[in-house]
Tab-separated table of C-alpha atoms in Angstrom:
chain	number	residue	atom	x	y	z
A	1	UNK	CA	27.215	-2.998	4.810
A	2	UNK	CA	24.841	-0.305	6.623
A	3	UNK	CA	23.114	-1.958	9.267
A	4	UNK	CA	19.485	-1.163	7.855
A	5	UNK	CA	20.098	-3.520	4.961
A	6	UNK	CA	20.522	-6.344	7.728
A	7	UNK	CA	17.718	-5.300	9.232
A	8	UNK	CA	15.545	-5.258	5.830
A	9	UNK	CA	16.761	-8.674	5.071
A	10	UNK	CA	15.475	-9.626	8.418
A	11	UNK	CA	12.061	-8.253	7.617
A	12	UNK	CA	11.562	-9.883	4.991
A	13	UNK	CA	12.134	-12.863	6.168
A	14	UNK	CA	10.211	-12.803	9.423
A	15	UNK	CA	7.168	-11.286	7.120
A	16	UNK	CA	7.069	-14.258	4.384
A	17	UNK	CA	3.388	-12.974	3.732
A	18	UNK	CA	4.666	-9.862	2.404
A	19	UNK	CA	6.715	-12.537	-0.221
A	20	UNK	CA	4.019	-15.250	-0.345
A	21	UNK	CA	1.092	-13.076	-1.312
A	22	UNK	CA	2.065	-11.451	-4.389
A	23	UNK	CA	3.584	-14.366	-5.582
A	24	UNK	CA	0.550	-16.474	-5.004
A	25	UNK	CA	-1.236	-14.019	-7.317
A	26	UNK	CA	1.456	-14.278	-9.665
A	27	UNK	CA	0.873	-17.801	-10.044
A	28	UNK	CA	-2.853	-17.269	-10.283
A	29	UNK	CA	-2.439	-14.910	-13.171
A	30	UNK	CA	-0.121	-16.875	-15.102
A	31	UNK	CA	-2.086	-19.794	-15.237
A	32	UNK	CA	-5.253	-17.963	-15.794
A	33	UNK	CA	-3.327	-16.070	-18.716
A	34	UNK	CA	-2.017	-19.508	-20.033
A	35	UNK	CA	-5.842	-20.708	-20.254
A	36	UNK	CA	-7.329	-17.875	-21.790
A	37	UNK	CA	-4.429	-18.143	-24.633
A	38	UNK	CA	-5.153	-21.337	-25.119
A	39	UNK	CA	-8.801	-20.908	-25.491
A	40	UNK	CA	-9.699	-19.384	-28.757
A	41	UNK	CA	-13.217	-19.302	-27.808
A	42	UNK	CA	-13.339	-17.373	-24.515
A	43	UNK	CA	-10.214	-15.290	-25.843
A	44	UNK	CA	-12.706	-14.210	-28.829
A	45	UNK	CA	-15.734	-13.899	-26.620
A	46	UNK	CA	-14.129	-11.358	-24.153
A	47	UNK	CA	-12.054	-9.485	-26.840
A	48	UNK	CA	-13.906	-9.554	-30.337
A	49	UNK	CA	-15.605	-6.003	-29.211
A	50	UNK	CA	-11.889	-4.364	-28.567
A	51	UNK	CA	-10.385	-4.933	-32.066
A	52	UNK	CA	-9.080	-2.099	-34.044
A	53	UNK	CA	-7.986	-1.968	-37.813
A	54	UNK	CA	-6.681	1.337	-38.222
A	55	UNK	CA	-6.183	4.243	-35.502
A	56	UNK	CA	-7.691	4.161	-32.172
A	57	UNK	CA	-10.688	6.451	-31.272
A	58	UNK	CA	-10.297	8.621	-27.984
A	59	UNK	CA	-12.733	6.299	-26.609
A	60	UNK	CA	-10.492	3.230	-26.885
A	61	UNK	CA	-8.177	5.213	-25.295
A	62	UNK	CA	-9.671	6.765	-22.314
A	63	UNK	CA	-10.756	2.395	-21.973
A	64	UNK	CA	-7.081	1.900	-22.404
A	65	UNK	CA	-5.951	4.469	-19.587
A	66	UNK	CA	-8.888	2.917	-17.596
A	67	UNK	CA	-7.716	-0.672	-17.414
A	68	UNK	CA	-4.329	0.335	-16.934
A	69	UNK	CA	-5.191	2.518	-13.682
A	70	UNK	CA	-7.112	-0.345	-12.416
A	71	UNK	CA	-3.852	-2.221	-12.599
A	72	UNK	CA	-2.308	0.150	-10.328
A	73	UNK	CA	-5.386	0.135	-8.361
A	74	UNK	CA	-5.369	-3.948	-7.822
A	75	UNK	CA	-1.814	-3.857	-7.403
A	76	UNK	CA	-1.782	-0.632	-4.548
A	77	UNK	CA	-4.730	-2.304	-2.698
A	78	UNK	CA	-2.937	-4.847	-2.286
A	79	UNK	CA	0.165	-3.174	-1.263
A	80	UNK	CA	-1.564	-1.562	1.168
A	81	UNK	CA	-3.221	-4.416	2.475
A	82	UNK	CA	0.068	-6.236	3.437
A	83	UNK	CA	1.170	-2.818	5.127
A	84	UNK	CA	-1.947	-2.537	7.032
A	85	UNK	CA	-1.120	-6.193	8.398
A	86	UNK	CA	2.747	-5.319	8.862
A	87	UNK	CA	2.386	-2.779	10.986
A	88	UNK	CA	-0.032	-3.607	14.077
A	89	UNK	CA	1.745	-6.518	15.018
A	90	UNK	CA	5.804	-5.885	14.211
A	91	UNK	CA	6.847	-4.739	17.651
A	92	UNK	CA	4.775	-6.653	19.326
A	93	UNK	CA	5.801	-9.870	17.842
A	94	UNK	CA	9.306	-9.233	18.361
A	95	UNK	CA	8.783	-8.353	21.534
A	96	UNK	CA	7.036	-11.547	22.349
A	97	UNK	CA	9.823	-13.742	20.460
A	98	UNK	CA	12.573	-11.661	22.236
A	99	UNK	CA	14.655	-10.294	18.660
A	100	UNK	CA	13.939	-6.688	20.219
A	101	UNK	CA	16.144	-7.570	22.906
A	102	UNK	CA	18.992	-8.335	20.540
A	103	UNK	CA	18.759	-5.241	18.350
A	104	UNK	CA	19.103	-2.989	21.125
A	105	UNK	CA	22.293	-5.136	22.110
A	106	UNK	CA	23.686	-3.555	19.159
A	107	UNK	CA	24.485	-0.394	17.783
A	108	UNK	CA	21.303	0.313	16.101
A	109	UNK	CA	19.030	3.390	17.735
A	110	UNK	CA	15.904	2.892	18.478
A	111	UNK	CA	15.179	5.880	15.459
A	112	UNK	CA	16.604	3.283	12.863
A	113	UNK	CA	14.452	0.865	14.084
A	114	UNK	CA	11.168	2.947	13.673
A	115	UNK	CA	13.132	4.112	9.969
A	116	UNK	CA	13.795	0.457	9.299
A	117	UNK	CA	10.009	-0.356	9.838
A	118	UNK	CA	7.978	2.657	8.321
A	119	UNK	CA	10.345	2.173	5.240
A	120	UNK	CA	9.924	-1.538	4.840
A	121	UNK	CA	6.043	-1.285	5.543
A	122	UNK	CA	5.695	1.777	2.985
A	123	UNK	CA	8.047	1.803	0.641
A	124	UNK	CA	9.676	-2.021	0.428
A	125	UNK	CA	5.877	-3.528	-0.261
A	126	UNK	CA	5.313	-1.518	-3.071
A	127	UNK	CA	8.405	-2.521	-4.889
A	128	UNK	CA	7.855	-6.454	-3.739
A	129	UNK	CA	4.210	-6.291	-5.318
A	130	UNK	CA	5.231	-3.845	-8.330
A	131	UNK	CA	6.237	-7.227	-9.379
A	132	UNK	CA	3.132	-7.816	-9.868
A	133	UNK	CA	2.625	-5.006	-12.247
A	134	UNK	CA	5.265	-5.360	-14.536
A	135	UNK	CA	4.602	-9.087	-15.068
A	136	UNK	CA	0.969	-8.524	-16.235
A	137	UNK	CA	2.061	-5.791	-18.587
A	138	UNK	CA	4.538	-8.500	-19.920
A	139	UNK	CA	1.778	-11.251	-19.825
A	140	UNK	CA	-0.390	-8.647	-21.832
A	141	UNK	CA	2.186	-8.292	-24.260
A	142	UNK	CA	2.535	-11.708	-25.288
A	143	UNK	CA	-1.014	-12.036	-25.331
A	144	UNK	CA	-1.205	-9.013	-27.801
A	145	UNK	CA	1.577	-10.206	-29.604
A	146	UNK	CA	-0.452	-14.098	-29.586
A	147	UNK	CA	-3.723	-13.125	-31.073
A	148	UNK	CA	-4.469	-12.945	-34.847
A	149	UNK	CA	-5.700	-9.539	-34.367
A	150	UNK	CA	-4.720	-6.214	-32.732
A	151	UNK	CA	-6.952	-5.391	-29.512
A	152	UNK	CA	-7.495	-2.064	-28.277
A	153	UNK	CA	-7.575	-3.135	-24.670
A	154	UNK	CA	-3.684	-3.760	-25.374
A	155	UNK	CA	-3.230	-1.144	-27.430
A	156	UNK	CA	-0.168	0.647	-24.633
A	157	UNK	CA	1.110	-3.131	-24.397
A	158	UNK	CA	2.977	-3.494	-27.791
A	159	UNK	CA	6.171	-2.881	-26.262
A	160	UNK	CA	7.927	-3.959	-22.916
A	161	UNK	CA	8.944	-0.088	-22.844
A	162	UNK	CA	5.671	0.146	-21.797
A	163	UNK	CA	5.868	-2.603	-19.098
A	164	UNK	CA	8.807	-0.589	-17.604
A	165	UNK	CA	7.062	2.967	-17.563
A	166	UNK	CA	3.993	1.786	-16.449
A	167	UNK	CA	6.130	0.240	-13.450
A	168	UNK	CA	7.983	3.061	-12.718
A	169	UNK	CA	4.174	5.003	-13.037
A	170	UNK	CA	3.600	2.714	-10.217
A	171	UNK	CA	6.057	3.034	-8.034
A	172	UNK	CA	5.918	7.066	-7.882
A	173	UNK	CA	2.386	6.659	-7.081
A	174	UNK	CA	2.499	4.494	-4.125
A	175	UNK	CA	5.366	6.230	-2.852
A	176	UNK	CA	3.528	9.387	-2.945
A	177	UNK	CA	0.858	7.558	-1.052
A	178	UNK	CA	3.459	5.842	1.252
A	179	UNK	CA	4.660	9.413	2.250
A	180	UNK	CA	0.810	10.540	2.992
A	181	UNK	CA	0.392	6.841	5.244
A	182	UNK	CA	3.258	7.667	7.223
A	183	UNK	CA	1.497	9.460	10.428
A	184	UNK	CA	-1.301	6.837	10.540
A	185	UNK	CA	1.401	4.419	10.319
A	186	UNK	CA	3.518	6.079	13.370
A	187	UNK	CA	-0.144	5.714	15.096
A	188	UNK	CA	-0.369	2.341	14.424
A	189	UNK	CA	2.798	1.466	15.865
A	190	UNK	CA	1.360	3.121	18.818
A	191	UNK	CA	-1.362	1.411	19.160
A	192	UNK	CA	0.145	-2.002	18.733
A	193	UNK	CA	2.536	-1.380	21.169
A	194	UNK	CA	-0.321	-0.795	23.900
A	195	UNK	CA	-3.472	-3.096	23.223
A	196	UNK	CA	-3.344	-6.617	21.909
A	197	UNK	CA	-5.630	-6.475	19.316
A	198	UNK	CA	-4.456	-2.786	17.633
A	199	UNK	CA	-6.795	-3.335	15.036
A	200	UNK	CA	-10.141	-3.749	16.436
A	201	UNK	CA	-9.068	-1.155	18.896
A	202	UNK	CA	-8.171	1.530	16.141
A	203	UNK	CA	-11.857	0.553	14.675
A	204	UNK	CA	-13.973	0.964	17.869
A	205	UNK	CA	-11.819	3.953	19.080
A	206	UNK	CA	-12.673	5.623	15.812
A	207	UNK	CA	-16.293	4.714	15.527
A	208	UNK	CA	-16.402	5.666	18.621
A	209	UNK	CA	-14.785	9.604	18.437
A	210	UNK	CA	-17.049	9.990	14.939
A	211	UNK	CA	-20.239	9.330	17.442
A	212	UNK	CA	-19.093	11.528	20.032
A	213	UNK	CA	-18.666	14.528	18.226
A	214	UNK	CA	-21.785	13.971	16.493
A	215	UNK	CA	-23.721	13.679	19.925
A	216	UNK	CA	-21.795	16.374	21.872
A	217	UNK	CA	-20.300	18.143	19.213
A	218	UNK	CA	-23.735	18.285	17.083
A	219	UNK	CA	-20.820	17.923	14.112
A	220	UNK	CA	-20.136	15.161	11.870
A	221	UNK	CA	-16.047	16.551	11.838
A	222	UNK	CA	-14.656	13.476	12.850
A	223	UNK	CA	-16.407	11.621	10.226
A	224	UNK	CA	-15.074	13.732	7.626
A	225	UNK	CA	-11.660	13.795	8.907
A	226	UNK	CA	-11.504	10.130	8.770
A	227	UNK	CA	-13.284	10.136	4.984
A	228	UNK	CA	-10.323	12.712	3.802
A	229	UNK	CA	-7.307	11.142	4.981
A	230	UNK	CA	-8.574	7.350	4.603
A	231	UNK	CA	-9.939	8.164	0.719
A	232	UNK	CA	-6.689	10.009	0.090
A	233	UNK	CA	-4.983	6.880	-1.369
A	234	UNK	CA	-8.013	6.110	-3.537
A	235	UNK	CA	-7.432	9.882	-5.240
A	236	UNK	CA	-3.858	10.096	-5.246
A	237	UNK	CA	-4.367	6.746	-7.669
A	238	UNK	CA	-6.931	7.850	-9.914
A	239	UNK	CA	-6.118	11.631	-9.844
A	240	UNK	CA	-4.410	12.813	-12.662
A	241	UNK	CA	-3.334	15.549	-10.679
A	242	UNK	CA	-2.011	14.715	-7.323
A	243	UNK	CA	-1.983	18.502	-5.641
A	244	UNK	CA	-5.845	18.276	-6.850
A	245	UNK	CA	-6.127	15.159	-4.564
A	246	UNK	CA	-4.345	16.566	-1.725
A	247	UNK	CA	-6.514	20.456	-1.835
A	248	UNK	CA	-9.854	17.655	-1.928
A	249	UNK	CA	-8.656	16.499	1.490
A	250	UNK	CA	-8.372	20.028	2.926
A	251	UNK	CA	-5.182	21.538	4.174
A	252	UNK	CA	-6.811	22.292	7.534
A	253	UNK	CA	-7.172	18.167	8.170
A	254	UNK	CA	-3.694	17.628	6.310
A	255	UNK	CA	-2.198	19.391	9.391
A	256	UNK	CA	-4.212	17.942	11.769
A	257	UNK	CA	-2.719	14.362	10.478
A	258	UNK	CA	0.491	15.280	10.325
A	259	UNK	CA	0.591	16.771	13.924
A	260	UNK	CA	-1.112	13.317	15.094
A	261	UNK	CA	1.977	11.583	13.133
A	262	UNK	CA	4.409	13.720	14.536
A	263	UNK	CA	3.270	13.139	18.518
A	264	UNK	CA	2.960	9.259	17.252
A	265	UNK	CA	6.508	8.823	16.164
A	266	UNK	CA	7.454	10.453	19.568
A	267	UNK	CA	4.818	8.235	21.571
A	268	UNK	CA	6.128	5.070	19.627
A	269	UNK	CA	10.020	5.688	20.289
A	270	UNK	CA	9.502	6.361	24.122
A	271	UNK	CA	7.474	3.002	24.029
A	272	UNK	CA	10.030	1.170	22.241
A	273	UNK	CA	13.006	2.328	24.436
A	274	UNK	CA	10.553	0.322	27.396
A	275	UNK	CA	10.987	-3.056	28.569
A	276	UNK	CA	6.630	-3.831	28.858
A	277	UNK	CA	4.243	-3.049	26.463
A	278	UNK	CA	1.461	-0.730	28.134
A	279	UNK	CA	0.090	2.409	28.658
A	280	UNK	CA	1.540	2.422	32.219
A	281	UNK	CA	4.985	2.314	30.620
A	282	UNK	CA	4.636	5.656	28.959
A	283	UNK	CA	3.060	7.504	31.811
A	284	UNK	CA	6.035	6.086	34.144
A	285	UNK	CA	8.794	7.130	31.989
């Protein structure tokens, strides 16, 4: 077996929250599922507006589509959420419990390593909490198939076909966004491999670049650099066209991100190949 699947397995295990999480939720749904089937009252209450005798209007429709994005919205925030925690503190914490050490004892390059850990952070927690999405669209389905009455808010749940394309829907849309998250990811390995607190660092760093070139700069650039790339997620979910969420960023700052994920990468694997983590051990190498 390739190496990188050893390495996966090993990820997941050291990152139970990426596991934990979703399933939590899971748990949390089911049982609030179970008591809203089994109250006829408060089923009736926050449905009776959504039945549908006959064929569904274009406005029960556009409703439907609605609640099913926000699905994929719940689901992707919290996707990315578990990334955004994966990645400031993976190298450091095997640095600090010494499993670095081992993997360059073997034959594993340090650019599998950086593959190994942009793919688990951005495309293996997607598929972990698409989980999440197929079981509600199944949980949805029994609960159409439950009540006396069809529901328009269920109308695209009458079939576990449904459950299945609206998981695969999913899972092309985060990796589409995964893809787009991979330079600030490469900078946040960067970042956690020279401060101790990456996070709060990335935050003050940032406010503090948007204030500079509004004081010296008399230009709010920064700002709207950092509102393109960080509300390019957001669009790429709720875009029906994904090129139209990508020309809204602006190609100009599409190129500037990629070039900052491009010198990142390179930043991150001369880090990596050091034995300290600091900004001295760059500049010395």
């Amino acid at each position: 077996m390739h190496p990188s699947i050893y390495m996966l397995e090993k990820e997941l295990i050291e990152n139970k929250n990426v596991t934990r999480i979703p399933l939590f939720l899971l748990v949390c749904g089911t049982l609030l599922f179970i008591s809203l089937l089994m109250n006829n009252t408060l089923q009736h209450n926050l449905f009776f507006e959504m039945e549908f005798g006959g064929d569904i209007s274009d406005v029960h429709i556009e409703f439907v589509d609605d609640f099913n994005t926000f699905i994929i919205m719940l689901v992707g925030f919290i996707s990315l959420m578990l990334s955004s925690l994966y990645f400031p503190r993976t190298f450091r914490k095997e640095r600090k419990e010494g499993s670095s050490m081992f993997w360059r004892s073997m034959p594993v390059t340090n650019n599998m390593t950086h593959i190994v850990k942009l793919g688990f952070g951005l495309f293996v927690i997607p598929v972990v909490c698409s989980v999440l999405v197929i079981c509600a669209d199944v949980l949805l389905w029994g609960l159409n198939l439950a009540t006396e009455n069809r529901l328009a808010l269920l109308f695209e749940q009458r079939s576990l076909g449904y459950a299945v394309q609206h998981w695969l829907n999913y899972l092309s849309i985060m990796w589409v966004i995964a893809v787009t998250m991979l330079p600030l990811a490469c900078f946040t390995l960067v970042i956690s491999q020279i401060f101790n607190s990456p996070i709060l660092v990335m935050f003050v760093g940032g406010f503090a670049l948007k204030w500079i070139s509004i004081v010296m700069l008399n230009s709010d650039i920064v700002g709207e650099f950092y509102h393109a790339i960080f509300n390019l997620p957001l669009q790429l979910m709720t875009s029906s066209n994904m090129f139209t969420a990508f020309e809204g960023a602006g190609w100009g700052n599409l190129f500037v991100y990629i070039m900052i994920g491009i010198a990142s990468y390179w930043i991150s694997h001369k880090l990596y190949s050091t034995d300290e983590l600091s900004l001295k051990s760059l500049l010395t190498r």
